[in-house]
Amino acid sequence: MTTEPRERKPLGREVTDQAEGAPPAVNALEDLPLVKLEGVLKRFGSTTALRGVSLSVDRGSVLGLLGPNGSGKSTLLKTLVGLYHPEEGRVLIGGVPPSGATRAITAYVPEEDHLYDWMSVGGMLDFVSRFYDDWDAVKARELLDFMGLDRSARVGSLSKGMRGRLRLILAMARAADLVLLDEPLAGLDLPSRARILETIIGEYRAGDQTIILSTHEVAEVETVFDRVVLLQEGRVVLDEEAEDLRRKRGKSVEALMKEVFA
Amino acid sequence: MRLQFQGSGLRRLLRYGWALYVKDLAMERGQLAALSGLVILWQLFLISGLSHEWRMPEPEEMLGVGVIVPGLLLPFWTVFSAYNGLRTEWAGRHSQLLLSLPVPRCTLLVVKLAVVMTGATLLSAVTVLGAALIFRPNPYVVVGLVGQEELVPLGALLAQGLKIYLLFWLGLLAGAAATQFAYLVGRLLPRRAWLLNALAFIGGLWLMLRFGTLVGAFSAHPDAPWPRMTIVWWQLANDFLQVLHLGINLAPIGAALIVALGLFLFGCWLLDRLVDA
């Protein structure tokens, strides 16, 4: 799978004049990375999931967060959403710590199935849509058709692959500035993987949206990455531009990953 | 260039709250329907004559047993419902969806409390309306023992019962808040959370009772400007029907509710700052 080189554009809905009665613009972000972590440490009992992770992600890029199972990828993404609270360090989204305001510009697809079985597909979409100004109902309908999901179907009756597709629609039907995808392909059948990948690439607003995609299955997605971060036992062991990595080292991301984690 | 965050505001908050309330109520509807059915079945059992095998109830007794037994179970259901409302979100990993929404996390707890209290009020209403329709009580209720009886208008009894129910309802609310707090404290420990749950719940109730008792001691002073609620009740003494005016000092109840509010706000803080999804 190949992708066309993307044109770089500044990220965010540009606000030149604050309209009267409009929601407040929280920050001026010209010089700030969209995502910044400084010395983030997260423990679960006696297990340390993140060991002083520092990282910054610029607007309009696609970051591949790679590593074996248990390397801290999911914990890092959950920390960005504010689902996990680090013991030490600082997490900033658009210059502010995770909060309701940052969650409004963040679309998060967890690895775990967080859907309500008793809801219908349409009900699930309607429920989530009520919380976001950037929800695009037309896009949601198009994605439903593309993914082959029936609005009236009960979520509990969907297969694992279909549920994965629905989770992705909940995120991609929005025009979120930051999209966090946690193992969106894990454990899914080939048709579901193809549909999901196609959606991620097709819906990506080049230069206008930042995607952090965590996975340990690199082969299918490595061409979409602008930058690659390798995590091992909660530490960043490699952080490089994907193109530099291929050019300088003459290796694919997958090959490098195999080498690092061998 | 500035990144535009979604705004806040009361209208937006109410919209979020309503969406969550409808969702939570839909989750509870099966349980509420089943419990309402059980209450009605219990009342039908009492009037059917099947219960007469072990005791022949008087109409007033049937009315009392038909209403009081479900009423006594209501606090247990309230605690269960407040606990289960949060537990199911974490057990089903829905907490990852809810906590990733752009909603102040206190809103999630307020909505859960509102749903529990809606359920408690609905079950109370079913109990009373069921009793009224099934037992069809006389407009006058017998007060006293056999041979020493007087009649009291049912409407007057109900009016006083409503006042007592209001206090009972506030007690349920405080209990639900303490339960939520206990659940969130338990989430802080990866293991033996149930122990922390139990300790936090007992500790929360103890604080409410203790604080209430202390304020009660202060309010015993005759000049203390604490509000009181008067309940009118009837009893037979020396063949005469006496009307009693029972004054209930609201200060200890208010104090206990302030503690419950404190526990609730502490729970909001825990959910916002310490509890993981």
Coordinates of C-alpha atoms in Angstrom, one line a residue:
Chain A
M1 CA 0.0 0.0 0.0
T2 CA 1.4 3.4 -0.9
T3 CA 0.3 6.9 -0.1
E4 CA 0.9 10.1 -2.0
P5 CA 3.1 12.7 -0.3
R6 CA 1.0 15.1 1.7
E7 CA 1.0 18.8 1.5
R8 CA 1.9 20.4 4.8
K9 CA -0.7 22.9 6.1
P10 CA -1.0 24.5 9.5
L11 CA -3.4 22.6 11.8
G12 CA -6.5 23.7 13.5
R13 CA -9.5 25.7 12.7
E14 CA -8.0 29.1 12.2
V15 CA -9.5 31.8 14.4
T16 CA -8.5 35.3 13.4
D17 CA -11.3 37.2 15.1
Q18 CA -13.1 35.9 18.0
A19 CA -16.8 36.1 17.2
E20 CA -19.1 37.4 19.8
G21 CA -20.6 34.7 21.9
A22 CA -18.3 32.1 20.4
P23 CA -16.6 29.6 22.7
P24 CA -13.3 30.8 24.0
A25 CA -10.1 30.0 22.2
V26 CA -8.0 28.5 25.0
N27 CA -4.6 28.9 23.6
A28 CA -2.3 30.4 21.1
L29 CA -0.5 27.5 19.5
E30 CA 1.7 28.9 16.8
D31 CA 4.8 27.7 18.4
L32 CA 3.5 24.8 20.4
P33 CA 3.5 21.1 19.5
L34 CA 0.0 19.7 19.6
V35 CA 1.1 16.9 21.9
K36 CA 3.8 17.2 24.5
L37 CA 4.8 14.7 27.2
E38 CA 7.6 15.5 29.7
G39 CA 9.0 12.8 31.9
V40 CA 5.7 10.9 32.2
L41 CA 5.8 8.0 34.7
K42 CA 2.8 5.7 35.2
R43 CA 2.6 2.8 37.5
F44 CA 0.0 0.1 38.1
G45 CA 0.8 -1.3 41.5
S46 CA 4.3 -2.7 41.2
T47 CA 4.3 -2.6 37.4
T48 CA 5.7 0.5 35.8
A49 CA 4.0 1.1 32.4
L50 CA 5.7 4.3 31.4
R51 CA 9.2 5.3 32.6
G52 CA 9.8 9.0 32.1
V53 CA 8.5 9.2 28.6
S54 CA 9.2 12.6 26.9
L55 CA 7.8 13.2 23.4
S56 CA 6.3 16.0 21.3
V57 CA 4.2 15.6 18.2
D58 CA 3.7 18.4 15.7
R59 CA 0.4 19.3 14.1
G60 CA -0.5 17.6 10.9
S61 CA 1.6 14.6 11.2
V62 CA 1.0 10.9 11.5
L63 CA 3.0 9.3 14.3
G64 CA 3.4 5.5 14.5
L65 CA 3.7 4.4 18.1
L66 CA 5.2 1.0 17.8
G67 CA 6.3 -1.7 20.2
P68 CA 5.6 -5.2 21.4
N69 CA 2.7 -6.0 23.7
G70 CA 3.1 -4.5 27.1
S71 CA 5.5 -1.8 26.0
G72 CA 3.2 1.0 27.2
K73 CA 1.6 2.1 23.9
S74 CA -2.0 1.9 25.2
T75 CA -1.1 3.5 28.5
L76 CA 0.5 6.4 26.7
L77 CA -2.6 7.0 24.5
K78 CA -4.9 6.7 27.5
T79 CA -2.7 9.2 29.3
L80 CA -3.1 11.7 26.4
V81 CA -6.9 11.4 26.7
G82 CA -6.8 11.8 30.4
L83 CA -8.1 8.2 31.1
Y84 CA -4.9 7.5 33.1
H85 CA -3.3 9.9 35.5
P86 CA 0.5 9.8 35.5
E87 CA 2.3 9.7 38.9
E88 CA 5.0 12.1 37.6
G89 CA 5.6 14.3 34.6
R90 CA 3.4 16.5 32.4
V91 CA 1.0 15.9 29.6
L92 CA -0.1 18.8 27.4
I93 CA -2.5 18.8 24.5
G94 CA -2.5 22.1 22.7
G95 CA -0.6 23.6 25.6
V96 CA -3.0 22.5 28.3
P97 CA -3.3 19.4 30.4
P98 CA -6.0 16.8 29.4
S99 CA -9.4 18.1 30.3
G100 CA -12.9 18.3 28.8
A101 CA -11.6 21.0 26.5
T102 CA -8.8 18.8 25.1
R103 CA -11.1 15.8 24.8
A104 CA -13.4 17.9 22.6
I105 CA -10.7 18.1 20.0
T106 CA -9.5 14.5 20.4
A107 CA -11.0 11.4 18.8
Y108 CA -9.9 8.3 20.6
V109 CA -10.4 4.7 19.5
P110 CA -9.4 2.3 22.3
E111 CA -8.1 -1.2 21.7
E112 CA -10.7 -2.6 24.1
D113 CA -14.3 -2.8 23.1
H114 CA -16.1 0.0 24.9
L115 CA -19.4 -0.1 23.1
Y116 CA -22.8 -0.7 24.7
D117 CA -24.2 -4.0 23.6
W118 CA -27.8 -3.1 24.2
M119 CA -27.6 0.0 21.9
S120 CA -28.3 -0.1 18.2
V121 CA -25.5 1.0 15.8
G122 CA -27.6 4.2 15.1
G123 CA -28.2 4.7 18.8
M124 CA -24.5 4.5 19.5
L125 CA -23.7 7.1 16.8
D126 CA -26.5 9.4 18.0
F127 CA -25.3 9.1 21.6
V128 CA -21.7 10.0 20.8
S129 CA -22.7 12.7 18.3
R130 CA -24.4 14.8 21.0
F131 CA -21.1 15.6 22.6
Y132 CA -19.1 17.0 19.7
D133 CA -19.5 20.1 17.7
D134 CA -17.2 18.6 15.0
W135 CA -19.5 15.6 14.4
D136 CA -20.3 15.2 10.7
A137 CA -23.6 13.3 10.3
V138 CA -23.2 13.0 6.5
K139 CA -19.8 11.6 6.9
A140 CA -21.1 9.2 9.6
R141 CA -23.7 7.9 7.1
E142 CA -21.1 7.5 4.3
L143 CA -18.8 5.7 6.6
L144 CA -21.6 3.4 7.8
D145 CA -22.3 2.5 4.2
F146 CA -18.7 2.0 3.3
M147 CA -18.1 -0.2 6.4
G148 CA -21.2 -2.2 5.6
L149 CA -22.9 -1.6 8.9
D150 CA -26.7 -1.5 9.4
R151 CA -27.9 1.4 11.6
S152 CA -30.7 -0.7 13.1
A153 CA -28.4 -3.6 14.1
R154 CA -27.9 -4.2 17.8
V155 CA -24.2 -3.6 18.8
G156 CA -24.3 -6.9 20.8
S157 CA -25.1 -8.8 17.6
L158 CA -22.1 -7.5 15.7
S159 CA -19.0 -9.5 15.0
K160 CA -15.6 -8.4 16.4
G161 CA -14.6 -7.0 13.0
M162 CA -17.8 -5.1 12.7
R163 CA -17.4 -3.7 16.2
G164 CA -13.9 -2.6 15.3
R165 CA -15.3 -0.8 12.3
L166 CA -18.0 0.9 14.4
R167 CA -15.4 2.1 16.9
L168 CA -13.5 3.7 14.1
I169 CA -16.6 5.4 12.7
L170 CA -17.2 7.0 16.1
A171 CA -13.8 8.7 15.7
M172 CA -13.5 9.3 12.0
A173 CA -17.0 10.8 11.6
R174 CA -15.6 13.8 13.5
A175 CA -13.3 16.5 12.2
A176 CA -11.1 16.1 15.3
D177 CA -7.7 17.8 15.4
L178 CA -6.1 14.9 17.2
V179 CA -7.0 11.3 16.4
L180 CA -5.6 8.6 18.7
L181 CA -5.9 5.0 17.3
D182 CA -5.0 2.2 19.7
E183 CA -4.3 -1.0 17.8
P184 CA -7.2 -0.4 15.4
L185 CA -6.3 -3.6 13.4
A186 CA -5.6 -6.0 16.3
G187 CA -7.3 -9.3 16.0
L188 CA -9.5 -8.3 13.0
D189 CA -10.2 -10.4 9.9
L190 CA -8.6 -9.3 6.6
P191 CA -11.7 -7.5 5.1
S192 CA -12.2 -5.5 8.3
R193 CA -8.5 -4.6 8.4
A194 CA -8.6 -3.4 4.7
R195 CA -11.8 -1.3 5.3
I196 CA -10.3 0.2 8.5
L197 CA -7.0 1.1 6.8
E198 CA -8.8 2.5 3.8
T199 CA -10.9 4.7 6.1
I200 CA -8.0 5.9 8.1
I201 CA -6.0 6.9 5.0
G202 CA -9.1 8.1 3.1
E203 CA -10.4 10.3 5.9
Y204 CA -7.1 11.7 7.0
R205 CA -7.1 15.5 6.4
A206 CA -3.5 16.0 5.4
G207 CA -1.8 18.7 7.3
D208 CA -4.9 19.5 9.2
Q209 CA -5.1 16.6 11.5
T210 CA -2.7 14.8 13.7
I211 CA -2.9 11.0 14.0
I212 CA -1.1 8.9 16.6
L213 CA -1.6 5.2 15.6
S214 CA -0.3 2.5 18.0
T215 CA 0.3 -0.9 16.6
H216 CA 2.6 -3.9 16.8
E217 CA 1.6 -5.0 13.3
V218 CA 3.6 -2.6 11.2
A219 CA 3.7 -4.1 7.7
E220 CA 0.3 -2.8 6.6
V221 CA 0.5 0.7 7.9
E222 CA 4.1 1.7 7.9
T223 CA 3.9 3.8 4.7
V224 CA 1.4 6.2 6.3
F225 CA 3.8 7.2 9.1
D226 CA 5.6 10.5 9.0
R227 CA 7.4 9.6 12.2
V228 CA 8.0 6.5 14.2
V229 CA 8.4 6.1 18.0
L230 CA 9.4 2.8 19.3
L231 CA 8.5 2.0 22.9
Q232 CA 10.0 -0.8 24.9
E233 CA 9.2 -1.5 28.6
G234 CA 7.8 1.9 29.0
R235 CA 10.7 3.8 27.5
V236 CA 11.2 5.5 24.1
V237 CA 14.0 3.6 22.4
L238 CA 13.8 5.2 19.0
D239 CA 12.2 8.4 17.8
E240 CA 12.8 9.2 14.1
E241 CA 11.3 10.6 11.0
A242 CA 10.1 7.6 9.0
E243 CA 11.7 8.8 5.7
D244 CA 15.1 9.4 7.4
L245 CA 14.8 5.9 8.9
R246 CA 14.3 4.3 5.5
R247 CA 16.9 6.5 3.7
K248 CA 19.7 6.4 6.3
R249 CA 19.3 2.9 7.6
G250 CA 18.0 1.5 4.4
K251 CA 15.4 -0.5 6.2
S252 CA 11.7 -0.7 6.4
V253 CA 10.1 0.2 9.8
E254 CA 9.0 -3.4 10.1
A255 CA 12.6 -4.7 9.6
L256 CA 13.9 -2.1 12.1
M257 CA 11.3 -3.1 14.6
K258 CA 12.3 -6.8 14.3
E259 CA 15.9 -5.8 14.8
V260 CA 15.2 -3.7 17.9
F261 CA 12.9 -6.1 19.6
A262 CA 14.7 -9.3 18.6
Chain B
M1 CA -3.4 30.9 14.6
R2 CA -5.3 29.5 17.5
L3 CA -6.8 26.1 18.1
Q4 CA -10.5 26.4 18.8
F5 CA -11.7 24.3 21.7
Q6 CA -15.4 23.5 22.1
G7 CA -17.0 26.0 24.5
S8 CA -18.6 25.3 27.8
G9 CA -21.7 26.8 29.3
L10 CA -24.9 25.8 31.1
R11 CA -26.9 24.9 28.0
R12 CA -24.2 22.7 26.6
L13 CA -23.8 21.1 30.0
L14 CA -27.5 20.4 30.2
R15 CA -27.4 18.9 26.7
Y16 CA -24.6 16.6 27.7
G17 CA -26.3 15.7 31.0
W18 CA -29.6 14.9 29.3
A19 CA -27.9 12.6 26.7
L20 CA -26.2 10.7 29.6
Y21 CA -29.4 10.6 31.7
V22 CA -31.4 9.1 28.8
K23 CA -28.7 6.5 28.2
D24 CA -28.4 5.6 31.9
L25 CA -32.1 5.4 32.4
A26 CA -32.4 3.1 29.3
M27 CA -29.7 0.9 31.0
E28 CA -31.8 0.6 34.1
R29 CA -35.3 0.3 32.5
G30 CA -35.3 -3.5 32.6
Q31 CA -34.4 -3.7 36.2
L32 CA -36.9 -1.0 37.2
A33 CA -39.7 -2.8 35.2
A34 CA -38.9 -6.1 36.9
L35 CA -38.8 -4.6 40.4
S36 CA -42.1 -2.7 39.7
G37 CA -43.6 -6.0 38.6
L38 CA -42.4 -7.7 41.8
V39 CA -43.9 -5.0 44.0
I40 CA -47.3 -5.4 42.3
L41 CA -47.1 -9.2 42.5
W42 CA -46.4 -8.9 46.3
Q43 CA -49.4 -6.7 46.7
L44 CA -51.6 -9.1 44.7
F45 CA -50.3 -11.9 46.7
L46 CA -51.4 -10.2 49.9
I47 CA -54.9 -9.5 48.6
S48 CA -55.3 -12.9 46.8
G49 CA -56.0 -14.9 50.0
L50 CA -52.9 -17.1 49.4
S51 CA -51.2 -15.2 52.2
H52 CA -54.1 -15.9 54.6
E53 CA -52.7 -19.4 55.1
W54 CA -50.2 -18.1 57.5
R55 CA -52.1 -15.1 58.8
M56 CA -55.3 -13.4 58.1
P57 CA -54.4 -9.8 57.5
E58 CA -56.8 -6.9 58.3
P59 CA -57.2 -4.4 55.4
E60 CA -55.0 -1.9 57.2
E61 CA -52.4 -4.5 57.9
M62 CA -52.4 -5.5 54.2
L63 CA -52.0 -1.8 53.3
G64 CA -49.1 -1.4 55.7
V65 CA -47.3 -4.6 54.8
G66 CA -47.9 -4.0 51.0
V67 CA -46.2 -0.6 51.3
I68 CA -43.7 -1.0 54.1
V69 CA -42.0 -4.1 53.0
P70 CA -41.0 -2.7 49.6
G71 CA -40.2 0.6 51.4
L72 CA -37.8 -1.2 53.7
L73 CA -36.0 -2.8 50.7
L74 CA -35.7 0.5 48.9
P75 CA -32.5 1.7 50.8
F76 CA -30.8 -1.6 49.9
W77 CA -31.8 -1.3 46.2
T78 CA -30.6 2.4 46.2
V79 CA -27.1 1.4 47.5
F80 CA -27.0 -1.5 45.0
S81 CA -28.0 0.6 42.1
A82 CA -25.6 3.4 42.9
Y83 CA -22.7 0.9 43.2
N84 CA -23.8 -1.1 40.1
G85 CA -24.3 2.0 38.0
L86 CA -20.6 2.7 38.2
R87 CA -19.4 -0.9 38.4
T88 CA -21.0 -1.8 35.1
E89 CA -19.3 1.1 33.3
W90 CA -15.9 -0.1 34.4
A91 CA -16.6 -3.8 34.1
G92 CA -17.8 -3.3 30.5
R93 CA -14.9 -0.9 29.7
H94 CA -17.6 1.7 28.9
S95 CA -15.7 4.0 31.3
Q96 CA -13.2 4.5 28.5
L97 CA -16.0 5.9 26.3
L98 CA -17.5 8.0 29.1
L99 CA -14.3 9.4 30.4
S100 CA -13.1 10.3 27.0
L101 CA -16.2 12.5 26.4
P102 CA -15.7 16.3 26.7
V103 CA -17.9 16.4 29.8
P104 CA -16.9 17.6 33.2
R105 CA -16.5 14.4 35.1
C106 CA -18.7 15.6 38.0
T107 CA -21.6 15.6 35.4
L108 CA -21.2 11.8 35.0
L109 CA -21.7 11.3 38.8
V110 CA -24.6 13.8 39.0
V111 CA -26.3 12.0 36.2
K112 CA -25.8 8.6 37.8
L113 CA -27.2 9.9 41.1
A114 CA -30.2 11.4 39.2
V115 CA -30.9 8.1 37.6
V116 CA -30.7 6.2 41.0
M117 CA -33.1 8.7 42.6
T118 CA -35.4 8.6 39.6
G119 CA -35.5 4.8 40.0
A120 CA -36.2 5.1 43.8
T121 CA -38.9 7.6 43.2
L122 CA -40.5 5.5 40.5
L123 CA -40.5 2.4 42.7
S124 CA -42.0 4.4 45.6
A125 CA -44.7 5.7 43.3
V126 CA -45.5 2.2 42.0
T127 CA -45.7 0.9 45.6
V128 CA -48.1 3.6 46.7
L129 CA -50.2 3.6 43.5
G130 CA -50.3 -0.2 43.4
A131 CA -51.5 -0.2 47.1
A132 CA -54.1 2.4 46.4
L133 CA -55.5 0.5 43.4
I134 CA -55.2 -3.0 44.7
F135 CA -56.2 -2.6 48.4
R136 CA -58.6 0.3 47.7
P137 CA -58.4 1.5 51.3
N138 CA -61.3 3.1 53.0
P139 CA -61.2 6.9 53.3
Y140 CA -60.9 6.5 57.0
V141 CA -58.2 4.3 58.6
V142 CA -58.6 2.6 62.0
V143 CA -56.1 3.7 64.6
G144 CA -55.7 1.8 67.8
L145 CA -56.3 -1.6 69.2
V146 CA -59.5 -3.8 68.9
G147 CA -62.1 -2.3 71.1
Q148 CA -60.3 1.0 71.4
E149 CA -60.5 2.2 67.9
E150 CA -60.8 5.6 66.2
L151 CA -61.0 6.6 62.7
V152 CA -58.5 9.0 61.1
P153 CA -58.9 10.4 57.5
L154 CA -56.6 8.6 55.1
G155 CA -55.8 11.9 53.4
A156 CA -54.5 13.3 56.6
L157 CA -52.3 10.3 57.2
L158 CA -51.0 10.5 53.6
A159 CA -50.1 14.1 54.0
Q160 CA -47.9 13.3 57.0
G161 CA -46.5 10.2 55.3
L162 CA -45.4 12.4 52.4
K163 CA -43.4 14.5 54.9
I164 CA -41.7 11.4 56.3
Y165 CA -41.1 10.2 52.8
L166 CA -39.3 13.4 51.9
L167 CA -36.8 12.8 54.8
F168 CA -36.5 9.1 53.7
W169 CA -35.8 10.3 50.1
L170 CA -33.0 12.6 51.3
G171 CA -31.6 9.7 53.3
L172 CA -31.6 7.5 50.1
L173 CA -29.8 10.4 48.3
A174 CA -27.1 10.6 51.0
G175 CA -26.7 6.8 50.9
A176 CA -26.3 6.8 47.1
A177 CA -23.7 9.6 47.3
A178 CA -21.8 7.7 50.0
T179 CA -21.9 4.5 47.8
Q180 CA -20.5 6.3 44.7
F181 CA -17.8 7.8 46.9
A182 CA -16.9 4.3 48.2
Y183 CA -16.8 2.8 44.7
L184 CA -14.4 5.5 43.5
V185 CA -12.2 5.1 46.5
G186 CA -12.1 1.4 45.8
R187 CA -10.9 2.1 42.2
L188 CA -7.7 3.5 43.6
L189 CA -6.5 0.1 44.6
P190 CA -5.6 -2.5 42.0
R191 CA -6.4 -5.3 44.5
R192 CA -8.7 -5.8 47.4
A193 CA -10.9 -3.0 46.2
W194 CA -13.9 -4.5 47.9
L195 CA -12.3 -4.0 51.3
L196 CA -11.6 -0.3 50.5
N197 CA -15.2 0.0 49.2
A198 CA -16.6 -1.3 52.4
L199 CA -14.4 0.8 54.6
A200 CA -15.1 4.0 52.6
F201 CA -18.9 3.3 52.7
I202 CA -19.0 2.6 56.4
G203 CA -16.6 5.6 57.1
G204 CA -18.9 7.8 54.9
L205 CA -22.0 6.8 56.8
W206 CA -20.3 7.2 60.1
L207 CA -19.2 10.7 59.2
M208 CA -22.7 11.6 58.2
L209 CA -24.2 10.3 61.5
R210 CA -21.4 11.7 63.6
F211 CA -21.6 15.2 62.0
G212 CA -25.4 15.1 62.2
T213 CA -25.3 14.2 65.9
L214 CA -22.8 17.0 66.7
V215 CA -24.9 19.6 65.0
G216 CA -27.9 18.1 66.7
A217 CA -26.2 18.8 70.1
F218 CA -25.7 22.4 69.2
S219 CA -29.2 22.8 67.9
A220 CA -30.6 21.6 71.2
H221 CA -30.0 25.2 72.4
P222 CA -33.5 26.9 72.7
D223 CA -32.2 30.0 70.9
A224 CA -30.7 28.1 68.0
P225 CA -32.5 29.2 64.8
W226 CA -32.6 25.7 63.3
P227 CA -35.7 24.9 61.2
R228 CA -38.0 22.1 62.4
M229 CA -40.5 19.9 60.7
T230 CA -43.7 19.1 62.5
I231 CA -45.4 15.7 61.9
V232 CA -48.9 15.2 63.1
W233 CA -49.7 11.7 64.4
W234 CA -52.6 10.0 66.1
Q235 CA -52.7 7.6 69.0
L236 CA -55.2 6.3 71.4
A237 CA -54.6 6.9 75.1
N238 CA -57.2 6.3 77.9
D239 CA -59.9 5.8 75.3
F240 CA -59.2 9.1 73.7
L241 CA -57.7 9.8 70.4
Q242 CA -54.7 12.1 70.9
V243 CA -53.2 14.2 68.2
L244 CA -49.5 14.3 68.6
H245 CA -47.3 17.0 67.1
L246 CA -43.8 15.6 66.7
G247 CA -41.2 18.1 66.1
I248 CA -38.3 16.9 64.0
N249 CA -35.1 19.0 64.2
L250 CA -33.9 19.4 60.6
A251 CA -30.4 20.5 61.6
P252 CA -28.8 17.1 62.0
I253 CA -30.4 16.0 58.8
G254 CA -29.0 19.1 57.1
A255 CA -25.6 18.5 58.6
A256 CA -25.6 14.9 57.4
L257 CA -26.6 16.0 53.9
I258 CA -23.7 18.6 53.9
V259 CA -21.3 15.6 54.7
A260 CA -23.0 13.7 51.8
L261 CA -22.4 16.7 49.5
G262 CA -18.7 16.7 50.7
L263 CA -18.3 13.0 49.9
F264 CA -19.9 13.6 46.5
L265 CA -17.5 16.5 45.7
F266 CA -14.6 14.4 46.9
G267 CA -15.7 11.6 44.6
C268 CA -15.8 14.1 41.7
W269 CA -12.3 15.2 42.5
L270 CA -11.1 11.5 42.7
L271 CA -12.7 10.8 39.3
D272 CA -11.2 13.8 37.7
R273 CA -7.7 13.5 39.2
L274 CA -6.9 10.0 40.4
V275 CA -9.3 7.3 39.2
D276 CA -8.2 5.6 36.0
A277 CA -10.7 4.4 33.3

